[in-house]
Amino acid sequence: MNFAQNETQSMIIQSIRDFAEQHIRPNIMEWDEAQTFPVPLFKKLGGMGFMGVLVPEELGGSGLGYHEYITVIEEISKVDPSIGLSVAAHNSLCTNHILTFGNDEQKKRWIPKLATAEHIGAWGLTEHNTGSDAGGMNTTAVRDGDHWIVNGAKNFITHAISGDIAVVIVRTGEKGDSKGMTAFVFEKGMPGFSSGKKENKLGMRASETAELVFDNCRIPDANRLGEVGQGFIQAMKILDGGRISIGALSLGIAKGAYEAALKYSKERHQFGQPISSFQGIAFKLADMATEIEASELLLHKAAYLKESHQPVTTLGAMAKMYSSEICVKVSNEAIQIHGGYGYTKDFPVEKFYRDAKLCTIGEGTTEIQKLVISRNLLKE
């Protein structure tokens, strides 16, 4: 693998850093405390090509690869992880599901508006009683001629209220049957399709999370993605890429927290010297930097496998699991280095710590990643 930063990545980094300093950093705590989902910001990101990173240029996207995609999510998340989370969910889940499994007509219909953020995308798999056990979902679709009648609800859905397009996996067969689920594209304004309760969250508060509700929602068969019964299988493939997204989000959080802690350790003086000169602090920084480096290497190896069309399930799960656990650890140590100030909202590490925890849960918990990894290892 070539570890040199290419010209495109360098341009992305500079572009995002400039954008973040102007449009994101001044608003971080206001959005966080009010749980504001800043739709205009995402429209601006769409205009810069960051809401359609993996989308081919002919469909209105940037036409970039997974290495560049990691860079985009990482750099945004170093400033505000909740914004990074929403960019990741829009790109890797909703948009990528249509891009991967939609037919040509469906791609032309929905992808260009998603790629530019004219439309915000959502993706629904989780339900109130089915988190890791997605196969036990209760939301059903019953065929009625050229339409389907959908009833049920999804929860913990990113952009459930503000989203214009939602890819949703529902049950069309027997409960627990991996070939009994189908994916559909729902559009805002469809009769019987609405949003419900917005979650009041510990972290990632500027990334909207709420319910999707289906009450005798009538959806055309033309909105079905792929074959009937293939929805769960599609979802698992989409989550392979989604794990790289959450890994990149985790990497950004870890780097943001580490950089804040490094800076503070050089500025804070105790006993007549900067606290970075004390071995207890210096060793923490050494561990943090090493673990961040390992996270980054795992992620880019997973990206390499994804781009070269090699199996990525095991490496993707490893990268997601390791990076997410490390970002929690690094954020925790960053607060410790800040001492009492780290526990206040005047310093950024408090928010990194709150935001970090989601990464060990969303798109498959750490325990599920271990299950995926171990099962694949034992198959070999």
XYZ file of C-alpha atoms in Angstrom:
380
model
C 0.000 0.000 0.000
C 1.079 3.554 -0.722
C 0.874 5.582 2.481
C 1.695 8.892 0.836
C -1.077 11.490 0.933
C -2.218 12.076 -2.641
C -3.025 15.476 -4.114
C -6.793 14.925 -3.868
C -6.577 14.045 -0.180
C -4.433 17.116 0.501
C -6.989 19.332 -1.246
C -9.846 17.712 0.697
C -8.077 18.269 4.005
C -7.412 21.944 3.337
C -10.905 22.513 1.943
C -12.654 20.904 4.932
C -10.423 22.610 7.483
C -11.186 26.014 5.997
C -14.901 25.222 5.773
C -15.053 23.845 9.316
C -13.331 26.855 10.829
C -15.753 29.222 9.102
C -19.061 27.336 9.228
C -18.872 24.623 11.910
C -16.596 25.549 14.823
C -18.389 28.808 15.749
C -21.697 26.919 16.128
C -20.671 23.641 17.786
C -22.006 24.200 21.286
C -25.110 26.080 20.170
C -26.119 23.160 17.917
C -25.169 20.631 20.589
C -27.138 22.180 23.430
C -30.239 22.889 21.330
C -30.009 19.591 19.397
C -30.172 21.615 16.187
C -29.780 19.682 12.943
C -28.294 22.386 10.668
C -29.803 21.530 7.283
C -28.316 24.628 5.514
C -24.839 23.438 6.493
C -25.375 20.122 4.717
C -26.599 21.929 1.617
C -23.267 23.791 1.606
C -21.363 20.524 2.078
C -23.353 19.098 -0.833
C -22.292 22.005 -3.005
C -18.678 21.138 -2.211
C -19.176 17.502 -3.229
C -18.925 16.004 0.275
C -22.446 14.544 0.334
C -21.800 12.391 -2.722
C -18.173 11.399 -2.227
C -18.480 7.874 -3.669
C -21.063 8.777 -6.336
C -19.813 8.766 -9.960
C -19.480 12.167 -11.592
C -22.102 11.315 -14.218
C -24.660 11.057 -11.407
C -23.639 14.360 -9.847
C -21.120 13.065 -7.315
C -17.427 13.541 -6.669
C -16.396 10.142 -8.047
C -13.830 9.543 -5.307
C -12.759 6.356 -3.516
C -12.848 5.039 0.034
C -9.446 6.474 1.017
C -10.705 9.960 0.164
C -14.017 9.185 1.859
C -12.220 8.295 5.106
C -10.374 11.620 4.855
C -13.645 13.561 4.474
C -15.348 11.944 7.484
C -12.203 12.088 9.624
C -11.527 15.782 9.020
C -15.112 16.865 9.700
C -15.258 14.702 12.831
C -12.067 16.245 14.244
C -14.093 19.441 14.575
C -17.659 18.199 15.211
C -18.345 14.437 15.250
C -22.113 14.927 15.040
C -21.717 16.608 11.654
C -19.323 13.835 10.608
C -21.896 11.229 11.641
C -24.625 12.783 9.491
C -22.321 13.092 6.475
C -21.358 9.432 6.938
C -24.955 8.188 7.276
C -26.069 10.130 4.204
C -23.162 8.906 2.068
C -22.596 5.303 3.116
C -26.110 4.150 4.006
C -28.909 5.840 2.080
C -27.034 7.051 -1.005
C -24.774 4.027 -1.255
C -27.683 1.573 -0.908
C -29.454 3.087 -3.925
C -26.174 3.374 -5.821
C -25.302 -0.273 -5.154
C -28.675 -1.981 -5.557
C -30.865 0.422 -7.536
C -31.535 -0.006 -11.242
C -30.510 2.662 -13.755
C -33.869 4.426 -13.587
C -33.803 4.519 -9.775
C -30.256 5.834 -9.698
C -31.096 8.648 -12.126
C -34.236 9.442 -10.144
C -32.715 9.767 -6.675
C -28.896 9.820 -6.692
C -28.187 13.268 -8.240
C -30.320 15.062 -5.639
C -28.744 13.051 -2.819
C -25.216 13.655 -4.124
C -25.687 17.428 -3.978
C -27.728 17.349 -0.708
C -30.738 18.857 -2.474
C -32.258 15.858 -0.704
C -31.079 14.596 2.703
C -30.997 10.805 3.013
C -32.030 8.418 5.801
C -31.683 4.640 6.176
C -33.857 2.415 8.339
C -33.175 -1.054 9.712
C -33.392 -0.825 13.529
C -36.686 -1.153 15.401
C -37.695 -0.729 19.059
C -37.426 -4.433 19.813
C -34.859 -5.419 17.199
C -31.442 -3.819 17.520
C -28.766 -6.407 16.816
C -31.509 -8.946 16.001
C -32.578 -7.183 12.803
C -34.109 -10.373 11.418
C -36.865 -10.197 14.022
C -38.290 -6.937 12.664
C -42.010 -6.256 12.931
C -42.442 -3.628 10.205
C -44.228 -5.396 7.343
C -45.037 -4.790 3.694
C -47.947 -6.663 2.097
C -48.295 -6.683 -1.668
C -51.397 -5.093 -3.182
C -51.167 -5.214 -6.960
C -48.488 -2.797 -8.139
C -48.127 -1.394 -4.622
C -47.203 -2.506 -1.119
C -48.946 -1.583 2.142
C -46.409 -0.895 4.890
C -47.102 -0.813 8.643
C -44.762 -0.473 11.604
C -41.994 1.800 12.862
C -38.229 2.161 12.817
C -36.242 3.902 15.535
C -32.809 5.436 16.073
C -32.935 6.619 12.458
C -30.531 9.382 11.458
C -32.384 12.212 9.634
C -35.814 10.632 10.237
C -37.468 14.064 10.509
C -35.473 16.193 8.065
C -34.702 13.506 5.501
C -36.325 13.722 2.062
C -35.501 10.141 1.034
C -35.322 7.034 3.218
C -34.142 3.555 2.260
C -35.983 1.199 4.617
C -35.775 -2.571 5.051
C -39.136 -4.164 5.919
C -40.421 -7.693 6.369
C -42.103 -9.255 3.312
C -41.798 -12.887 4.476
C -41.540 -14.870 7.670
C -39.992 -13.347 10.783
C -36.401 -14.476 11.249
C -35.992 -15.501 7.597
C -32.926 -13.761 6.143
C -34.664 -13.883 2.750
C -37.917 -12.526 4.144
C -37.008 -8.823 4.001
C -37.067 -6.269 1.183
C -35.697 -2.737 0.724
C -37.825 0.187 -0.460
C -37.222 3.886 -1.071
C -39.716 6.101 0.747
C -40.164 9.765 -0.121
C -41.260 12.540 2.218
C -44.934 13.325 1.757
C -46.097 9.797 0.966
C -49.477 9.234 2.702
C -48.984 7.133 5.831
C -45.241 7.856 6.021
C -44.185 10.187 8.834
C -41.599 10.793 11.529
C -42.085 10.271 15.255
C -40.249 10.885 18.492
C -36.904 12.680 18.333
C -34.359 11.184 20.735
C -32.751 13.331 23.450
C -29.198 12.012 23.328
C -26.006 11.991 25.380
C -23.867 12.969 22.401
C -23.977 13.488 18.636
C -26.750 15.938 19.434
C -26.547 17.945 16.195
C -27.138 14.747 14.224
C -30.891 14.181 14.150
C -32.150 10.820 15.441
C -35.851 9.910 15.473
C -38.531 7.376 14.546
C -39.927 6.582 11.115
C -43.616 5.620 11.259
C -45.624 3.676 8.652
C -49.422 3.663 8.945
C -50.931 1.844 5.965
C -48.327 3.572 3.818
C -48.918 2.714 0.175
C -45.687 2.538 -1.806
C -45.275 1.667 -5.523
C -43.416 -1.495 -6.430
C -41.242 0.772 -8.607
C -39.682 2.000 -5.337
C -38.432 -1.478 -4.455
C -34.636 -1.893 -4.515
C -33.544 -5.223 -5.953
C -35.462 -8.465 -5.692
C -38.129 -9.255 -3.128
C -36.487 -10.997 -0.172
C -33.022 -9.525 -0.724
C -33.292 -6.585 1.671
C -31.476 -8.096 4.636
C -28.654 -9.417 2.456
C -28.330 -5.967 0.873
C -28.279 -4.340 4.304
C -25.426 -6.546 5.509
C -23.375 -5.593 2.448
C -24.110 -1.910 2.981
C -23.048 -2.217 6.617
C -19.665 -3.585 5.480
C -18.989 -0.154 3.994
C -20.805 1.574 6.833
C -18.343 0.112 9.304
C -15.539 1.886 7.461
C -17.594 5.081 7.878
C -17.959 4.656 11.632
C -14.276 3.767 11.853
C -13.425 7.022 10.061
C -15.757 8.910 12.394
C -14.014 7.270 15.367
C -10.602 8.156 13.965
C -11.623 11.798 13.633
C -12.880 11.895 17.225
C -9.684 10.280 18.518
C -7.479 12.703 16.575
C -9.516 15.710 17.664
C -9.346 14.695 21.325
C -5.649 13.821 21.107
C -4.696 17.103 19.418
C -6.628 19.070 22.044
C -4.911 17.134 24.848
C -1.453 17.547 23.299
C -1.953 21.304 22.950
C -3.256 21.652 26.513
C -0.437 19.565 27.974
C 2.116 21.987 26.515
C 0.254 25.067 27.742
C -0.732 23.948 31.245
C 2.016 24.483 33.808
C 2.265 22.819 37.226
C 5.250 22.830 39.573
C 6.982 25.285 37.280
C 6.861 23.259 34.065
C 4.392 22.140 31.371
C 2.511 19.005 32.385
C 3.697 17.336 29.158
C 7.131 17.071 30.761
C 5.793 14.669 33.395
C 6.106 11.005 32.459
C 2.534 10.214 33.547
C 1.176 12.625 30.920
C 3.829 11.957 28.269
C 3.146 8.206 28.381
C -0.582 8.816 27.980
C 0.144 10.867 24.858
C 2.445 8.132 23.520
C -0.257 5.475 23.958
C -2.906 7.688 22.375
C -0.768 8.481 19.332
C 0.162 4.819 18.800
C -3.433 3.612 19.034
C -4.600 6.309 16.605
C -1.923 5.218 14.140
C -3.077 1.590 14.404
C -6.712 2.652 13.844
C -5.769 4.578 10.738
C -3.808 1.678 9.274
C -6.682 -0.770 9.850
C -9.150 1.606 8.226
C -7.077 2.224 5.131
C -6.425 -1.497 4.710
C -10.199 -2.044 4.821
C -10.605 0.760 2.270
C -8.011 -0.902 0.037
C -9.915 -4.196 0.165
C -13.203 -2.435 -0.562
C -11.809 -0.559 -3.550
C -10.112 -3.654 -4.981
C -13.375 -5.650 -4.653
C -11.931 -8.121 -2.166
C -13.855 -9.491 0.841
C -13.966 -6.723 3.446
C -16.376 -8.038 6.076
C -13.726 -9.229 8.556
C -11.336 -6.291 8.147
C -14.191 -3.803 8.157
C -15.486 -5.230 11.432
C -11.973 -5.189 12.915
C -11.425 -1.581 11.852
C -14.788 -0.466 13.208
C -14.411 -2.348 16.480
C -10.857 -1.216 17.187
C -11.275 2.395 16.079
C -14.501 2.888 18.028
C -13.094 1.452 21.255
C -9.914 3.495 20.859
C -11.801 6.746 20.313
C -13.613 6.222 23.622
C -10.307 5.451 25.355
C -8.484 8.415 23.814
C -11.345 10.795 24.637
C -11.331 9.557 28.215
C -7.573 10.115 28.530
C -7.897 13.555 26.931
C -10.268 14.587 29.717
C -7.869 13.158 32.306
C -5.027 15.231 30.877
C -7.210 18.346 31.071
C -8.109 17.581 34.687
C -11.057 19.562 36.020
C -11.171 21.755 32.924
C -11.785 18.676 30.790
C -15.066 18.175 32.627
C -16.340 21.589 31.566
C -17.906 22.668 28.288
C -15.268 25.373 27.871
C -12.871 22.806 26.396
C -13.623 20.524 23.407
C -12.692 17.205 25.026
C -15.930 17.060 27.047
C -17.943 16.860 23.810
C -15.560 14.400 22.146
C -16.062 12.132 25.176
C -19.867 12.277 24.914
C -19.854 11.825 21.142
C -17.379 8.936 21.188
C -19.595 6.387 22.893
C -22.039 6.083 20.004
C -19.267 4.693 17.821
C -19.144 1.482 19.873
C -22.901 1.014 19.376
C -24.054 2.357 15.987
C -23.940 0.175 12.855
C -23.233 -2.894 14.970
C -22.051 -2.942 18.582
C -18.539 -3.972 19.570
C -19.987 -7.325 20.616
C -21.569 -7.843 17.181
C -18.253 -6.965 15.499
C -16.541 -9.642 17.600
C -19.247 -12.098 16.539
C -18.727 -11.239 12.861
C -14.937 -11.477 13.149
C -14.881 -14.736 15.086
C -17.394 -16.456 12.820
C -15.374 -15.533 9.753
C -12.121 -16.648 11.367
C -13.620 -20.005 12.278
C -14.846 -20.542 8.700
C -11.265 -20.425 7.405
